[in-house]
XYZ file of C-alpha atoms in Angstrom:
746
model
C -153.569 49.275 4.757
C -156.470 47.029 3.889
C -159.793 48.843 3.880
C -161.247 46.665 6.561
C -164.788 47.917 6.221
C -166.463 47.244 2.920
C -163.778 45.227 1.124
C -164.217 42.060 3.151
C -167.955 42.492 3.046
C -167.928 41.860 -0.684
C -166.798 38.310 -0.054
C -170.181 37.538 1.418
C -172.014 39.104 -1.486
C -170.693 36.375 -3.744
C -171.720 33.630 -1.331
C -175.106 35.210 -0.634
C -176.213 34.255 -4.131
C -176.036 30.612 -3.106
C -178.593 31.072 -0.375
C -182.225 31.214 -1.370
C -184.714 30.393 1.331
C -186.920 27.347 0.968
C -190.072 29.070 2.089
C -192.523 26.810 3.853
C -195.446 29.009 2.749
C -194.891 27.986 -0.881
C -195.610 24.307 -0.304
C -197.807 22.269 2.007
C -196.178 20.976 5.184
C -195.735 17.235 4.802
C -195.442 14.500 7.339
C -192.178 13.183 5.903
C -192.055 9.952 7.856
C -195.554 8.824 6.910
C -195.016 10.004 3.331
C -191.809 7.960 2.996
C -193.534 4.903 4.444
C -196.326 5.360 1.933
C -193.801 5.723 -0.912
C -192.112 2.447 0.006
C -195.407 0.599 -0.478
C -196.384 2.279 -3.759
C -195.827 0.600 -7.145
C -193.229 2.142 -9.472
C -195.604 4.309 -11.532
C -196.111 7.981 -12.403
C -198.069 8.554 -9.208
C -195.045 7.478 -7.157
C -192.801 9.811 -9.187
C -195.113 12.745 -8.487
C -195.181 11.822 -4.801
C -191.360 11.771 -4.758
C -191.330 15.344 -6.080
C -193.694 16.407 -3.279
C -191.337 14.960 -0.679
C -188.366 16.611 -2.418
C -190.013 19.987 -1.917
C -190.425 19.413 1.806
C -186.941 18.284 2.934
C -183.653 20.149 3.246
C -181.130 17.315 3.616
C -178.920 17.446 0.494
C -177.981 13.748 0.318
C -181.558 12.619 0.919
C -182.828 14.983 -1.784
C -180.291 13.635 -4.286
C -181.248 10.043 -3.458
C -184.967 10.754 -3.976
C -184.318 12.658 -7.225
C -182.276 9.761 -8.639
C -185.018 7.314 -7.642
C -187.582 9.477 -9.454
C -185.380 9.579 -12.559
C -184.906 5.791 -12.770
C -188.638 5.139 -12.383
C -189.478 7.834 -14.969
C -186.929 6.453 -17.445
C -188.350 2.929 -17.097
C -191.841 4.321 -17.825
C -190.659 6.733 -20.547
C -192.315 9.457 -18.448
C -190.690 12.549 -20.020
C -191.909 15.119 -17.528
C -190.653 12.965 -14.644
C -187.265 12.575 -16.333
C -187.012 16.322 -16.938
C -188.052 17.288 -13.401
C -185.785 14.731 -11.707
C -182.810 15.738 -13.907
C -183.355 19.337 -12.792
C -183.394 18.328 -9.118
C -180.262 16.181 -9.545
C -178.443 19.084 -11.203
C -179.533 21.426 -8.427
C -178.311 19.022 -5.703
C -174.956 18.511 -7.436
C -174.497 22.284 -7.486
C -174.520 22.282 -3.685
C -171.672 19.741 -3.652
C -169.764 21.836 -6.240
C -169.879 18.959 -8.745
C -170.468 21.440 -11.546
C -169.585 19.193 -14.495
C -172.279 16.626 -13.654
C -174.638 19.372 -12.555
C -174.468 20.969 -16.021
C -174.985 17.574 -17.708
C -178.182 16.900 -15.768
C -179.456 20.437 -16.316
C -178.882 20.070 -20.074
C -180.965 16.869 -20.054
C -183.667 18.660 -18.062
C -183.724 21.616 -20.475
C -183.899 19.404 -23.575
C -186.802 17.349 -22.198
C -188.601 20.422 -20.814
C -188.438 22.083 -24.243
C -189.686 18.867 -25.877
C -192.794 18.813 -23.644
C -193.078 22.653 -23.687
C -192.940 23.060 -19.878
C -192.069 26.768 -19.639
C -192.078 26.790 -15.850
C -189.500 24.008 -15.668
C -187.359 25.729 -18.319
C -187.341 28.849 -16.121
C -186.185 26.726 -13.156
C -183.393 25.157 -15.216
C -182.173 28.538 -16.490
C -182.038 29.831 -12.932
C -180.010 26.756 -11.893
C -177.612 27.498 -14.779
C -177.201 30.973 -13.309
C -176.427 29.527 -9.889
C -173.690 27.315 -11.351
C -172.157 30.190 -13.302
C -172.205 32.392 -10.235
C -170.457 29.726 -8.161
C -167.812 29.497 -10.884
C -167.336 33.305 -10.621
C -168.578 33.799 -14.191
C -170.775 36.763 -13.309
C -171.642 37.850 -16.855
C -172.986 34.390 -17.717
C -174.789 34.175 -14.384
C -176.487 37.517 -15.094
C -177.527 36.280 -18.558
C -179.207 33.147 -17.207
C -180.917 35.006 -14.363
C -182.391 37.457 -16.887
C -183.553 34.605 -19.156
C -185.180 32.842 -16.187
C -186.878 36.095 -15.142
C -188.229 36.710 -18.661
C -189.913 33.296 -18.747
C -191.167 33.594 -15.152
C -192.774 36.974 -15.899
C -194.422 35.617 -19.053
C -196.455 33.078 -17.043
C -196.708 34.912 -13.691
C -194.401 32.427 -11.938
C -193.947 34.687 -8.895
C -191.577 32.610 -6.784
C -189.030 32.140 -9.572
C -189.372 35.808 -10.575
C -188.602 36.840 -6.979
C -185.445 34.724 -6.851
C -184.318 35.884 -10.299
C -184.748 39.540 -9.293
C -182.710 38.862 -6.182
C -179.969 37.121 -8.190
C -179.753 40.006 -10.673
C -179.633 42.530 -7.822
C -176.816 40.661 -6.083
C -174.644 40.500 -9.196
C -175.356 44.138 -10.065
C -174.272 45.089 -6.564
C -171.102 42.998 -6.906
C -170.311 44.787 -10.167
C -170.800 48.208 -8.559
C -174.106 49.048 -10.272
C -176.176 49.823 -7.190
C -178.849 51.694 -9.144
C -179.723 48.489 -11.018
C -179.272 46.487 -7.816
C -181.788 48.682 -5.968
C -184.363 48.382 -8.774
C -184.317 44.596 -8.737
C -184.101 44.087 -4.969
C -187.214 46.224 -4.473
C -189.059 44.127 -7.066
C -187.934 40.943 -5.314
C -189.127 42.391 -2.002
C -192.545 43.136 -3.507
C -192.885 39.566 -4.829
C -191.956 38.050 -1.466
C -194.515 40.258 0.283
C -197.225 39.186 -2.177
C -196.302 35.532 -1.672
C -196.581 35.916 2.093
C -192.951 34.926 2.661
C -191.615 38.345 3.635
C -191.199 37.293 7.263
C -188.554 34.747 6.184
C -186.790 36.876 3.569
C -183.722 37.774 5.634
C -181.554 37.878 2.510
C -183.692 40.696 1.054
C -183.114 42.928 4.089
C -179.441 41.954 4.141
C -178.869 42.949 0.512
C -180.763 46.206 1.056
C -178.394 46.887 3.958
C -175.382 46.232 1.719
C -176.684 48.526 -1.023
C -177.483 51.385 1.379
C -174.077 50.931 3.014
C -172.348 51.325 -0.343
C -174.533 54.337 -1.117
C -173.176 55.817 2.168
C -176.567 55.816 3.896
C -175.372 54.122 7.080
C -178.523 54.774 9.101
C -180.637 52.940 6.499
C -178.003 50.200 6.300
C -178.181 49.649 10.073
C -181.975 49.593 9.937
C -182.069 46.848 7.290
C -179.221 44.828 8.823
C -181.012 44.780 12.190
C -184.226 43.690 10.477
C -182.304 40.984 8.593
C -180.665 39.775 11.819
C -183.991 39.368 13.619
C -185.421 37.333 10.717
C -182.184 35.342 10.265
C -182.321 34.127 13.874
C -185.623 32.388 13.051
C -184.562 31.169 9.603
C -183.887 27.549 8.654
C -180.863 28.683 6.596
C -177.849 27.500 8.574
C -175.607 30.467 7.787
C -178.221 33.239 7.681
C -177.312 34.721 11.066
C -173.593 34.340 10.286
C -173.822 36.371 7.065
C -175.876 39.197 8.551
C -173.662 39.365 11.657
C -170.622 39.727 9.388
C -172.073 42.667 7.468
C -173.371 44.335 10.636
C -169.911 43.982 12.207
C -168.350 45.678 9.169
C -170.724 48.607 9.565
C -169.906 48.918 13.270
C -166.235 48.937 12.340
C -166.852 51.699 9.790
C -168.292 54.018 12.452
C -165.417 53.287 14.824
C -167.030 50.737 17.164
C -164.440 47.981 16.863
C -165.382 46.326 20.176
C -168.943 45.709 18.963
C -167.568 44.542 15.612
C -165.218 42.007 17.205
C -167.972 40.658 19.434
C -170.164 40.009 16.377
C -167.253 38.464 14.440
C -166.247 36.021 17.202
C -169.845 34.927 17.753
C -170.274 34.295 14.019
C -166.883 32.512 13.762
C -167.910 30.131 16.534
C -171.228 29.338 14.798
C -169.520 28.820 11.422
C -166.915 26.493 12.907
C -169.481 24.399 14.787
C -171.598 24.064 11.630
C -168.548 23.198 9.480
C -169.055 26.223 7.189
C -165.426 26.636 6.110
C -166.055 29.390 3.542
C -167.962 31.567 5.987
C -165.377 30.959 8.704
C -162.639 32.018 6.269
C -164.436 35.280 5.447
C -165.001 36.115 9.099
C -161.411 35.338 10.078
C -160.213 37.633 7.306
C -162.467 40.417 8.530
C -161.367 40.214 12.149
C -157.790 39.956 10.901
C -158.229 43.434 9.423
C -159.135 44.793 12.850
C -156.023 43.198 14.344
C -153.965 44.809 11.566
C -155.418 48.223 12.352
C -154.536 47.625 16.006
C -151.006 46.592 14.891
C -151.500 43.200 16.570
C -149.473 41.354 13.928
C -149.299 38.039 15.818
C -153.059 37.575 15.996
C -153.499 39.041 12.537
C -151.092 36.534 10.992
C -152.754 33.611 12.805
C -156.278 34.390 11.616
C -155.212 35.444 8.101
C -153.255 32.230 7.537
C -156.238 30.222 8.780
C -158.479 32.216 6.424
C -156.134 31.580 3.496
C -156.053 27.827 4.217
C -159.847 27.526 4.458
C -160.385 29.581 1.289
C -158.012 27.362 -0.694
C -159.751 24.283 0.718
C -163.148 25.616 -0.413
C -161.819 26.053 -3.959
C -163.262 29.542 -4.499
C -160.500 31.214 -6.504
C -161.951 34.710 -6.534
C -162.179 34.853 -2.775
C -158.434 34.200 -2.412
C -157.934 37.862 -3.296
C -159.064 38.868 0.199
C -156.594 36.894 2.341
C -153.909 37.825 -0.212
C -154.610 41.503 0.432
C -154.621 40.847 4.166
C -151.226 39.126 4.015
C -149.921 42.007 1.907
C -150.857 44.540 4.565
C -149.297 42.338 7.244
C -145.972 42.298 5.390
C -146.296 46.043 4.813
C -146.552 46.647 8.553
C -143.469 44.452 9.029
C -141.612 46.547 6.388
C -141.155 43.441 4.210
C -142.127 45.329 1.068
C -141.156 42.712 -1.536
C -143.520 40.155 -0.009
C -146.201 42.798 0.426
C -145.962 43.824 -3.248
C -146.195 40.191 -4.395
C -149.382 39.583 -2.418
C -150.916 42.858 -3.675
C -150.128 41.858 -7.277
C -151.837 38.480 -6.773
C -154.871 40.123 -5.173
C -155.190 42.598 -8.064
C -154.963 39.846 -10.714
C -157.692 37.772 -9.059
C -159.931 40.760 -8.343
C -159.713 41.995 -11.946
C -160.568 38.539 -13.281
C -163.568 38.358 -10.978
C -164.628 41.977 -11.628
C -164.315 42.876 -7.948
C -163.807 46.598 -8.477
C -163.716 47.539 -4.798
C -160.875 45.143 -4.056
C -158.947 46.196 -7.196
C -159.180 49.843 -6.118
C -158.118 49.041 -2.555
C -155.147 46.867 -3.575
C -153.972 49.420 -6.176
C -154.026 52.160 -3.543
C -152.085 50.070 -1.036
C -149.554 49.007 -3.679
C -149.076 52.642 -4.673
C -148.469 53.670 -1.066
C -145.797 50.959 -0.682
C -144.084 52.057 -3.902
C -144.010 55.663 -2.673
C -142.539 54.397 0.610
C -139.780 52.570 -1.322
C -139.091 55.691 -3.464
C -140.702 54.320 -6.662
C -142.724 57.561 -6.859
C -143.809 57.413 -10.508
C -145.131 53.839 -10.175
C -146.815 54.727 -6.910
C -148.608 57.751 -8.366
C -149.689 55.686 -11.379
C -151.328 53.043 -9.192
C -152.954 55.604 -6.900
C -154.492 57.410 -9.865
C -155.708 54.087 -11.305
C -157.383 53.393 -7.974
C -159.030 56.821 -7.919
C -160.289 56.471 -11.510
C -161.849 53.115 -10.665
C -163.517 54.609 -7.580
C -165.014 57.462 -9.585
C -166.218 55.134 -12.345
C -168.041 52.757 -10.000
C -168.970 55.251 -7.243
C -166.800 53.592 -4.588
C -167.100 56.463 -2.138
C -165.251 55.036 0.878
C -162.258 54.015 -1.207
C -162.335 57.323 -3.101
C -161.892 59.192 0.192
C -158.757 57.168 0.963
C -157.264 57.509 -2.538
C -157.755 61.294 -2.599
C -156.156 61.642 0.820
C -153.165 59.488 -0.164
C -152.579 61.595 -3.291
C -152.884 64.804 -1.247
C -150.220 63.629 1.213
C -147.808 62.577 -1.545
C -148.053 65.809 -3.548
C -147.723 67.833 -0.360
C -144.588 65.847 0.531
C -142.936 66.488 -2.868
C -143.793 70.204 -2.711
C -146.477 70.354 -5.432
C -148.867 72.357 -3.252
C -151.304 73.248 -6.052
C -151.971 69.625 -6.950
C -152.006 68.711 -3.257
C -154.721 71.315 -2.615
C -156.821 69.968 -5.496
C -156.735 66.427 -4.086
C -157.421 67.692 -0.560
C -160.552 69.476 -1.752
C -161.629 66.282 -3.554
C -160.955 64.353 -0.339
C -163.185 66.719 1.642
C -166.001 66.445 -0.904
C -165.834 62.648 -0.853
C -165.670 62.520 2.923
C -168.759 64.726 3.218
C -170.648 62.161 1.148
C -169.872 59.410 3.632
C -171.514 60.396 6.869
C -172.806 63.836 7.798
C -173.443 64.869 11.401
C -177.152 64.357 10.843
C -176.546 60.864 9.468
C -174.292 60.036 12.422
C -177.170 61.065 14.663
C -179.500 58.777 12.705
C -177.036 55.892 13.018
C -176.795 56.406 16.767
C -180.567 56.583 16.977
C -181.056 53.341 15.044
C -178.444 51.401 17.037
C -179.693 52.844 20.325
C -183.286 51.940 19.462
C -182.256 48.370 18.720
C -180.460 48.008 22.059
C -183.345 49.759 23.850
C -185.896 47.360 22.354
C -183.843 44.392 23.564
C -183.772 45.877 27.075
C -187.535 46.508 26.962
C -188.171 42.867 26.050
C -185.966 41.762 28.932
C -187.708 44.099 31.392
C -191.142 42.957 30.220
C -190.113 39.345 30.731
C -188.836 40.081 34.238
C -191.993 42.012 35.123
C -194.177 39.158 33.912
C -192.163 36.669 35.951
C -192.444 38.836 39.077
C -196.224 39.189 38.610
C -196.607 35.426 38.292
C -194.543 34.892 41.420
C -196.618 37.470 43.336
C -199.863 35.834 42.227
C -198.566 32.448 43.327
C -197.672 33.829 46.760
C -201.120 35.422 47.159
C -202.863 32.205 46.126
C -200.769 30.288 48.581
C -201.599 32.747 51.371
C -205.342 32.439 50.705
C -205.062 28.671 50.642
C -203.143 28.681 53.906
C -205.798 30.841 55.581
C -208.637 28.613 54.425
C -206.889 25.514 55.683
C -205.652 26.943 58.974
C -208.495 25.621 61.134
C -208.333 22.229 59.482
C -204.615 22.042 60.182
C -205.097 23.008 63.836
C -207.733 20.311 64.236
C -205.458 17.728 62.700
C -202.603 18.786 64.966
C -204.827 18.398 68.027
C -205.995 14.943 66.956
C -202.527 13.759 66.067
C -200.762 15.322 69.040
C -201.118 12.310 71.323
C -199.986 9.886 68.606
C -197.013 12.045 67.673
C -195.976 12.299 71.307
C -195.799 8.536 71.632
C -193.675 8.112 68.520
C -191.543 11.236 68.989
C -188.362 9.454 69.985
C -188.494 6.993 67.060
C -189.279 9.758 64.581
C -186.366 11.855 65.818
C -183.947 9.030 65.191
C -185.474 8.381 61.785
C -185.272 12.060 60.795
C -181.655 12.312 61.861
C -180.819 9.346 59.671
C -182.633 10.912 56.690
C -180.794 14.211 57.191
C -177.459 12.406 57.313
C -178.204 10.453 54.117
C -179.347 13.620 52.341
C -176.248 15.537 53.413
C -174.011 12.714 52.243
C -175.806 12.590 48.892
C -175.433 16.368 48.453
C -171.769 16.142 49.390
C -171.071 13.545 46.701
C -173.073 15.501 44.113
C -171.186 18.689 44.985
C -167.855 16.897 44.772
C -168.499 15.585 41.273
C -170.047 18.868 40.065
C -166.910 20.625 41.284
C -164.688 18.104 39.500
C -166.608 18.507 36.244
C -165.354 22.083 35.944
C -161.742 21.113 35.232
C -162.366 18.831 32.193
C -164.911 21.342 30.868
C -162.317 24.124 31.109
C -159.773 21.855 29.370
C -162.244 21.123 26.562
C -163.003 24.815 26.117
C -159.322 25.733 26.033
C -158.308 23.021 23.545
C -161.322 23.781 21.302
C -160.201 27.421 21.007
C -156.822 26.158 19.709
C -158.396 23.742 17.241
C -160.888 26.411 16.077
C -158.562 29.242 15.268
C -154.907 28.219 15.120
C -153.163 27.060 11.967
C -151.923 23.809 13.449
C -150.275 20.686 12.076
C -151.945 17.292 11.813
C -149.825 15.994 14.721
C -150.913 18.901 16.897
C -154.537 18.266 15.942
C -154.160 14.612 16.994
C -152.663 15.731 20.316
C -155.539 18.153 20.886
C -158.046 15.433 19.991
C -156.415 13.068 22.502
C -156.612 15.769 25.171
C -160.310 16.324 24.419
C -160.990 12.574 24.615
C -159.206 12.362 27.977
C -161.284 15.226 29.374
C -164.522 13.694 28.108
C -163.534 10.313 29.622
C -162.915 12.021 32.966
C -166.375 13.626 32.843
C -167.984 10.276 31.988
C -166.226 8.582 34.916
C -167.499 11.260 37.289
C -171.064 10.828 36.040
C -170.752 7.036 36.481
C -169.855 7.614 40.117
C -172.895 9.855 40.619
C -175.135 7.076 39.263
C -173.694 4.566 41.753
C -176.412 4.761 44.415
C -174.441 2.658 46.910
C -171.904 5.496 47.095
C -174.688 7.915 47.984
C -176.434 5.701 50.558
C -173.418 4.152 52.295
C -170.897 6.951 51.573
C -168.467 4.309 50.311
C -166.217 4.789 47.320
C -166.088 1.795 44.971
C -162.396 1.270 44.287
C -160.652 -0.685 41.560
C -157.191 -1.010 43.099
C -154.642 -2.228 40.538
C -150.897 -1.776 39.981
C -150.403 1.348 37.876
C -147.530 3.619 36.765
C -148.036 6.903 38.654
C -145.696 8.735 36.249
C -148.088 8.074 33.373
C -150.937 9.778 35.265
C -148.737 12.720 36.275
C -147.668 13.185 32.644
C -151.274 13.123 31.479
C -152.364 15.772 33.995
C -149.411 17.991 33.072
C -150.273 17.733 29.363
C -153.988 18.387 29.979
C -153.281 21.586 31.922
C -150.498 22.923 29.706
C -152.848 25.191 27.742
C -154.730 26.414 30.840
C -151.404 27.268 32.495
C -150.137 29.039 29.366
C -153.012 31.526 29.605
C -151.337 32.837 32.792
C -147.839 32.263 31.364
C -147.225 29.549 33.963
C -144.644 26.876 33.042
C -145.104 23.269 34.248
C -141.776 21.462 34.940
C -141.408 17.657 35.191
C -138.485 16.829 37.478
C -138.283 13.036 37.298
C -136.717 10.364 35.111
C -138.412 7.923 32.706
C -138.442 4.902 35.050
C -141.674 3.192 36.154
C -143.189 4.326 39.483
C -145.533 1.401 40.158
C -148.142 1.862 42.924
C -151.338 0.126 44.064
C -154.047 2.695 43.239
C -157.403 3.312 41.598
C -156.248 5.145 38.448
C -159.500 7.095 37.966
C -159.637 8.476 41.512
C -155.899 9.182 41.424
C -156.431 11.254 38.273
C -159.078 13.251 40.158
C -156.587 13.884 42.973
C -153.944 15.165 40.541
C -156.566 17.166 38.594
C -157.656 19.022 41.744
C -154.106 19.711 42.906
C -152.980 20.980 39.482
C -156.128 23.094 39.047
C -155.576 24.740 42.449
C -151.882 25.333 41.745
C -152.728 27.251 38.570
C -155.746 28.986 40.114
C -153.827 30.395 43.108
C -150.570 31.262 41.285
C -149.700 34.618 39.785
C -148.746 35.086 36.144
C -145.185 34.295 35.016
C -144.540 31.658 37.707
C -143.631 27.954 37.704
C -145.120 24.646 38.841
C -142.773 21.730 39.617
C -143.755 18.051 39.535
C -141.449 15.434 41.058
C -141.606 11.688 41.781
C -139.700 9.587 44.333
C -139.768 5.852 45.000
C -138.874 4.068 48.241
C -139.241 0.422 49.243
C -142.825 0.902 50.394
C -144.082 4.136 48.841
C -144.253 6.210 45.674
C -144.185 9.910 46.577
C -145.589 12.652 44.302
C -144.737 16.297 44.994
C -146.493 19.254 43.338
C -144.872 22.599 44.177
C -146.118 26.028 43.034
C -144.846 29.596 43.467
C -148.215 30.940 44.541
C -149.439 32.937 47.525
C -148.806 30.273 50.131
C -151.190 29.091 52.867
C -151.280 30.450 56.421
C -150.893 28.095 59.402
C -154.511 28.771 60.404
C -155.733 27.861 56.918
C -153.604 24.703 56.832
C -155.629 23.339 59.758
C -158.833 23.760 57.696
C -157.284 22.759 54.394
C -159.036 19.422 53.900
C -162.407 20.444 55.361
C -165.485 20.825 53.144
C -166.853 24.261 52.188
C -164.040 26.230 53.792
C -163.268 29.563 52.081
C -159.620 30.194 52.950
C -157.833 33.550 53.001
C -156.007 32.931 49.686
C -157.954 33.964 46.586
C -157.652 32.890 42.924
C -155.376 35.272 41.011
C -157.373 35.245 37.758
C -160.914 35.733 39.135
C -161.572 31.982 38.947
C -164.408 30.528 40.994
C -163.853 28.449 44.170
C -166.530 26.691 46.228
C -164.275 25.129 48.869
C -164.799 21.496 47.884
C -161.646 20.598 45.973
C -159.231 19.525 48.711
C -161.954 17.761 50.699
C -162.485 15.631 47.577
C -158.745 14.982 47.364
C -158.571 13.958 51.038
C -161.540 11.582 50.705
C -160.086 9.819 47.647
C -156.566 9.605 49.124
C -157.863 8.101 52.382
C -160.009 5.595 50.489
C -156.933 4.286 48.647
C -154.908 3.944 51.867
C -152.597 6.772 50.805
C -151.605 9.974 52.638
C -151.499 13.668 51.717
C -149.847 16.621 53.438
C -149.090 20.256 52.652
C -145.952 22.340 53.254
C -146.323 26.060 52.632
C -144.538 29.379 53.150
C -146.477 32.628 52.730
C -145.286 34.487 49.642
C -143.171 31.578 48.367
C -145.737 28.930 47.472
C -147.034 25.537 48.550
C -145.995 21.901 48.125
C -148.535 19.070 48.240
C -147.072 15.618 48.956
C -149.072 12.464 48.171
C -147.687 9.050 49.205
C -149.051 5.834 47.658
C -148.302 2.222 48.560
C -146.012 0.454 46.097
C -147.486 -2.427 44.099
């Protein structure tokens, strides 16, 4: 089994190193637009170069930063301005790092270092060395990354360059944590925290609290880990870093999973997955999918597990981060283990171990070795299995991997007990108990509960305070209104007395005028309600198709089909909004038709395709019982689509699971007839008399708790009548309903 708590968390600790906040407190806020306008008018001199660097420090857009840095370099080169060349080369190298163009990034950083050394700019040399470390870290060369971070820190300390020292301390701490040296990691993260506090940027330093949470988690102090993760999450929500909240949510979800709260963990994972997908953060989405895949594996939900793990594997390969492939490999290995396909499981474990060893990911090596050993024991390769389990345990003891050590000791205890070596079994059981006691004592569990409860309680307090404030404001408004009404009472009475005679004379005319206004207002509200009701169906379609595109491992053809379905739904919504904006429809209650010959079968096919996913959620199958001939009718295609949309939506809404919906077409000399039959609840005779009346809540109720406001069939009736068509319903209680729409042939 994959250790689905801390193992997947380590994936983020590699990516965390890429994310250093651009703290606004370190540089003056610039009016970028006016600054860029000023730059365009400046001559190409050193002053313009310096101004370009100021703008570079104030913007976050990667492409814009690269463009400005290149502009600064060309101007500096033409002027032989060495400092400008060095500084711009550094910025170019830094920007290229973000696009993973490491070869050109290194070339520009080498130019920057050479020129910075020539002009003896120690501060710039420190920046360049740190950028070297970033590149090495992204290439999974952790030893080299550590070397450059230390060199950058040494120079930064020598000249009291606090900002660079803070980032270097953080970088060293992150790598030390990744290598299992949490003592060194704690030393450097606390120094980084102190620097950020002195610089006044502590309120934005979410990554500091996040790394402290990781370290305390690995030191088995879960209450402290929760405390720092919650603090990190609050700061991350206000951060300009796009994936700050995603990273912290991931680690917090892992901790919830560790203490057995998988529901809370899954809620955090899905929320973070949605954010990562919307922002196009493929690496983060891959990590999160792998993590939630582990929960599905523990729940033995192999179908969902395989779907998310394959998606994670695809995204990780696309991102080109070789080390991180070890995680989906281990996930796939466990999946095949559950399926008893041990050869495939062993292959994936071997691949995960090779990658994890190369990348010095000791936690994953220990986990994969333990799982591989358990499979070998299961397949009667006992000596190999014991060898791998003992390797895993030795690695855990060397790097203080407490959670994994608990699992390895327990696995060895079970195996020796099974083979009858009770003395050795007892020794491993005692070691298991000692390791388990290190994880979470009763007192610590109480602290964890207290921390999580306090966090939820504070959220409720904020909500209650907001509600109380709103109620107080409303009460004050009512009191003010009452006082105002009292003060104006006599004035109002006087006005009524004066105007009474005049109002009496014009009463009849005013009554007629008011009735007309009421009618117009009701008609306007009716049309608005109709379109608002219709907007629900395309929105539901969009939501359903997006969930498929987001999470499923689908082919390019399927993606094109889903994209077409999304476009159709968006077009439907746009057409509805166009009709709302047509004021003649509101004032005269007339529908503006565009009656043209059209193939009704094409529209029926489109509606069936659009609702296929929605129906599948209730395991409802849509059948098309008609041939491929053309069923030409004189209709308005947009309003006809709305008719079919409403009928199909109702058929699904009022049908039970595991039923069918049948669509059929018939052509006569004068009509094209469309029949939509479901196997739902049926409609009583009393309800059939009210079927096409607005705002009628009938006795039948949606079977999946869907909402119904009683407008749908009144909309259908209005559109059908406007096109000169007819609609009728045939229904039997308990057997279903058939709606029959007849259009005039073209």
